[in-house]
Amino acid sequence: AQKITQTQPGMFVQEKEAVTLDCTYDTSDPSYGLFWYKQPSSGEMIFLIYQGSYDQQNATEGRYSLNFQKARKSANLVISASQLGDSAMYFCAMTYQAGTALIFGKGTTLSVSS
Amino acid sequence: EPEVTQTPSHQVTQMGQEVILRCVPISNHLYFYWYRQILGQKVEFLVSFYNNEISEKSEIFDDQFSVERPDGSNFTLKIRSTKLEDSAMYFCASSNPKVATNEKLFFGSGTQLSVL
């Protein structure tokens, strides 16, 4: 069975600093996808970044990068130059096949202060 | 950018009543999903739908729940007899993956269901 673990219930960072949000996963499938979503206080789920299990390079999307360490089964999200608007809940998630469930971690609340 | 639309944004109902949550997925998407999030907890998968049938469902998705795509645009979740524990934010999502695992789900903004 697949499992996603986010061990940091809350993280605090100063504006303009970088922050890493941890995510580890467990699966026996060789082919899978890893995702990060942002959920601001307004409640919507915003896609941030995707990493495929066969991708050779770590994914990057603007200020977001995914530190993918396959052997350690970790997929940490790195946010560079934090902004106040980054304050939100962040969810790591994975899936192994189209049309199947996206399994979410419990989330990490990020608070960015000025 | 195209978006998934959910209505209503808030729904209040009495325990035992039926509710229908509505979603309009992105028009060229093929896979449709319902997820729920109880306040302060993680997002939980309910059901996925493809080619006019359920492709996967979780243990939460019992006989009280049903999904339907009544026409070419809407995708609905029906809860037949609501319970207090059904109170949650319900998210609809859709996707159109070209690569099997590159399944970027587009989420709607959710329907907050409150069962009294």
Coordinates of C-alpha atoms in Angstrom, one line a residue:
Chain A
A1 CA 0.0 0.0 0.0
Q2 CA 1.1 3.5 -0.7
K3 CA 1.8 5.9 2.1
I4 CA 2.9 9.6 2.4
T5 CA 4.4 11.0 5.6
Q6 CA 4.8 14.6 6.4
T7 CA 6.4 14.9 9.8
Q8 CA 6.4 18.7 10.2
P9 CA 3.0 19.9 11.4
G10 CA 4.2 23.5 11.3
M11 CA 7.1 25.5 9.9
F12 CA 8.1 29.1 10.5
V13 CA 10.3 31.1 8.1
Q14 CA 11.3 34.7 7.6
E15 CA 10.4 36.5 4.4
K16 CA 13.1 36.1 1.7
E17 CA 14.5 33.0 3.3
A18 CA 14.4 29.5 1.8
V19 CA 12.4 26.7 3.5
T20 CA 12.3 22.9 3.0
L21 CA 9.1 21.0 3.7
D22 CA 9.7 17.3 4.2
C23 CA 7.9 14.4 2.6
T24 CA 8.7 10.7 2.6
Y25 CA 6.7 8.1 0.7
D26 CA 6.4 4.4 0.6
T27 CA 5.4 2.3 -2.4
S28 CA 6.3 -0.9 -4.0
D29 CA 5.4 0.3 -7.5
P30 CA 8.3 1.3 -9.7
S31 CA 6.3 3.9 -11.5
Y32 CA 4.7 6.7 -9.5
G33 CA 4.2 10.4 -9.4
L34 CA 4.8 12.8 -6.6
F35 CA 3.0 16.1 -6.2
W36 CA 2.9 19.1 -3.9
Y37 CA -0.3 21.2 -3.5
K38 CA -0.7 24.4 -1.6
Q39 CA -3.9 25.1 0.3
P40 CA -4.3 28.7 1.5
S41 CA -6.8 29.7 4.1
S42 CA -9.4 30.3 1.5
G43 CA -9.5 26.5 1.0
E44 CA -8.7 25.8 -2.6
M45 CA -6.0 23.3 -3.6
I46 CA -3.3 24.7 -5.8
F47 CA -1.0 22.5 -7.8
L48 CA 2.7 23.5 -7.3
I49 CA 5.0 20.9 -8.7
Y50 CA 5.2 17.3 -10.0
Q51 CA 8.0 14.7 -10.0
G52 CA 7.9 11.4 -11.9
S53 CA 9.7 8.4 -10.5
Y54 CA 11.7 8.0 -13.7
D55 CA 12.6 11.7 -14.1
Q56 CA 16.3 12.1 -14.0
Q57 CA 16.3 15.8 -13.0
N58 CA 14.7 17.3 -9.9
A59 CA 11.5 19.3 -10.9
T60 CA 11.5 23.0 -10.6
E61 CA 8.7 25.5 -11.0
G62 CA 9.7 29.1 -10.4
R63 CA 10.5 29.4 -6.7
Y64 CA 9.5 25.8 -6.0
S65 CA 11.9 22.9 -6.5
L66 CA 11.5 19.3 -5.5
N67 CA 14.5 17.6 -3.9
F68 CA 13.8 14.0 -5.1
Q69 CA 15.9 11.3 -3.4
K70 CA 14.6 8.1 -4.8
A71 CA 16.8 5.7 -2.7
R72 CA 15.7 7.5 0.5
K73 CA 12.1 7.7 -0.8
S74 CA 11.9 11.4 -0.1
A75 CA 10.4 14.3 -2.1
N76 CA 11.0 17.4 -0.2
L77 CA 9.7 20.8 -1.4
V78 CA 12.1 23.7 -1.3
I79 CA 10.6 27.2 -1.5
S80 CA 13.3 29.8 -2.2
A81 CA 12.9 33.5 -1.2
S82 CA 9.7 33.0 0.9
Q83 CA 7.0 35.5 0.5
L84 CA 4.1 36.4 2.9
G85 CA 1.7 34.9 0.4
D86 CA 3.4 31.5 0.8
S87 CA 1.7 31.2 4.2
A88 CA -0.6 28.2 3.8
M89 CA -0.9 24.4 4.3
Y90 CA 1.2 22.3 2.0
F91 CA 0.4 18.8 1.0
C92 CA 2.6 16.2 -0.5
A93 CA 0.8 13.5 -2.5
M94 CA 1.5 10.5 -4.7
T95 CA -0.2 8.4 -7.3
Y96 CA 1.0 5.4 -9.4
Q97 CA -1.6 5.3 -12.2
A98 CA -3.9 7.5 -14.0
G99 CA -7.4 7.3 -12.6
T100 CA -6.4 6.0 -9.2
A101 CA -6.4 7.8 -5.9
L102 CA -4.0 10.6 -5.2
I103 CA -2.8 9.8 -1.7
F104 CA -2.1 12.8 0.5
G105 CA 0.0 13.4 3.5
K106 CA -1.3 15.2 6.6
G107 CA 0.1 18.5 5.5
T108 CA 2.5 21.1 6.9
T109 CA 1.4 24.6 7.8
L110 CA 3.9 27.1 6.7
S111 CA 4.0 30.6 8.3
V112 CA 6.0 33.3 6.7
S113 CA 6.7 36.4 8.8
S114 CA 8.1 39.8 7.8
Chain B
E1 CA -6.6 28.9 -17.3
P2 CA -9.5 26.5 -17.4
E3 CA -10.9 25.6 -14.0
V4 CA -13.1 23.1 -12.2
T5 CA -16.3 24.7 -10.9
Q6 CA -18.2 23.5 -7.8
T7 CA -21.6 24.5 -6.6
P8 CA -22.7 25.4 -4.0
S9 CA -19.8 26.7 -2.1
H10 CA -21.6 26.0 1.2
Q11 CA -24.3 23.6 1.9
V12 CA -26.1 23.2 5.2
T13 CA -28.4 20.2 5.7
Q14 CA -30.2 18.2 8.4
M15 CA -29.0 14.8 9.4
G16 CA -30.7 12.1 7.3
Q17 CA -31.4 14.4 4.3
E18 CA -30.0 13.8 0.8
V19 CA -27.6 16.2 -0.7
I20 CA -26.2 16.5 -4.2
L21 CA -22.9 18.3 -4.7
R22 CA -22.3 19.5 -8.2
C23 CA -19.1 19.9 -10.2
V24 CA -18.3 21.0 -13.7
P25 CA -14.9 19.5 -14.6
I26 CA -12.6 20.9 -17.3
S27 CA -14.2 20.2 -20.6
N28 CA -11.5 18.0 -22.2
H29 CA -10.7 16.0 -19.1
L30 CA -11.4 12.3 -18.9
Y31 CA -10.9 11.4 -15.2
F32 CA -13.1 12.8 -12.5
Y33 CA -12.7 12.6 -8.7
W34 CA -14.2 13.4 -5.4
Y35 CA -12.1 14.0 -2.3
R36 CA -13.1 15.3 1.1
Q37 CA -11.3 17.1 3.9
I38 CA -12.6 17.1 7.4
L39 CA -11.6 20.3 9.1
G40 CA -8.0 20.3 10.0
Q41 CA -7.3 16.9 8.6
K42 CA -5.8 15.5 5.5
V43 CA -7.4 15.3 2.1
E44 CA -9.1 11.8 1.6
F45 CA -9.9 10.1 -1.6
L46 CA -13.5 9.1 -2.2
V47 CA -13.9 8.0 -5.7
S48 CA -12.6 8.2 -9.3
F49 CA -14.7 8.0 -12.4
Y50 CA -13.7 7.3 -16.0
N51 CA -15.5 6.3 -19.1
N52 CA -18.9 6.6 -17.3
E53 CA -18.1 4.3 -14.5
I54 CA -16.3 4.2 -11.2
S55 CA -12.7 3.2 -11.6
E56 CA -11.7 3.2 -8.0
K57 CA -13.3 4.0 -4.6
S58 CA -12.2 4.1 -1.0
E59 CA -13.7 2.5 2.1
I60 CA -15.3 5.9 2.8
F61 CA -17.4 5.6 -0.3
D62 CA -20.1 3.3 1.0
D63 CA -23.6 2.7 -0.2
Q64 CA -24.7 6.1 1.0
F65 CA -22.6 7.7 -1.7
S66 CA -23.1 7.7 -5.4
V67 CA -21.7 9.6 -8.4
E68 CA -23.1 10.4 -11.7
R69 CA -22.3 12.2 -14.9
P70 CA -25.8 13.0 -16.0
D71 CA -24.8 15.0 -19.1
G72 CA -21.6 15.9 -20.9
S73 CA -20.5 18.5 -18.5
N74 CA -21.7 17.9 -14.9
F75 CA -20.3 15.4 -12.4
T76 CA -22.3 15.0 -9.2
L77 CA -21.8 13.4 -5.8
K78 CA -24.9 12.3 -3.9
I79 CA -25.0 11.5 -0.3
R80 CA -28.3 9.6 0.3
S81 CA -28.8 10.1 4.0
T82 CA -26.3 12.4 5.6
K83 CA -24.6 11.8 8.9
L84 CA -23.0 14.3 11.2
E85 CA -19.6 12.8 10.3
D86 CA -20.2 13.7 6.6
S87 CA -19.5 17.3 7.5
A88 CA -16.4 18.2 5.5
M89 CA -15.1 20.2 2.6
Y90 CA -15.7 18.2 -0.6
F91 CA -13.4 18.7 -3.5
C92 CA -14.1 17.7 -7.1
A93 CA -11.1 17.3 -9.3
S94 CA -10.4 16.3 -12.9
S95 CA -7.4 15.4 -15.0
N96 CA -6.4 14.4 -18.5
P97 CA -3.1 12.6 -18.2
K98 CA -1.0 12.1 -21.2
V99 CA 1.5 10.1 -19.2
A100 CA 0.2 7.5 -16.9
T101 CA 1.6 9.0 -13.7
N102 CA 1.8 12.6 -14.7
E103 CA -1.6 13.2 -13.4
K104 CA -1.9 16.8 -12.5
L105 CA -5.3 17.1 -10.8
F106 CA -7.2 20.3 -11.2
F107 CA -9.2 20.9 -8.0
G108 CA -12.4 22.9 -7.7
S109 CA -12.6 25.4 -4.8
G110 CA -14.7 22.9 -2.8
T111 CA -18.2 22.7 -1.2
Q112 CA -18.3 23.0 2.5
L113 CA -21.0 20.6 3.7
S114 CA -22.3 21.1 7.2
V115 CA -24.7 18.4 8.6
L116 CA -26.7 19.5 11.6

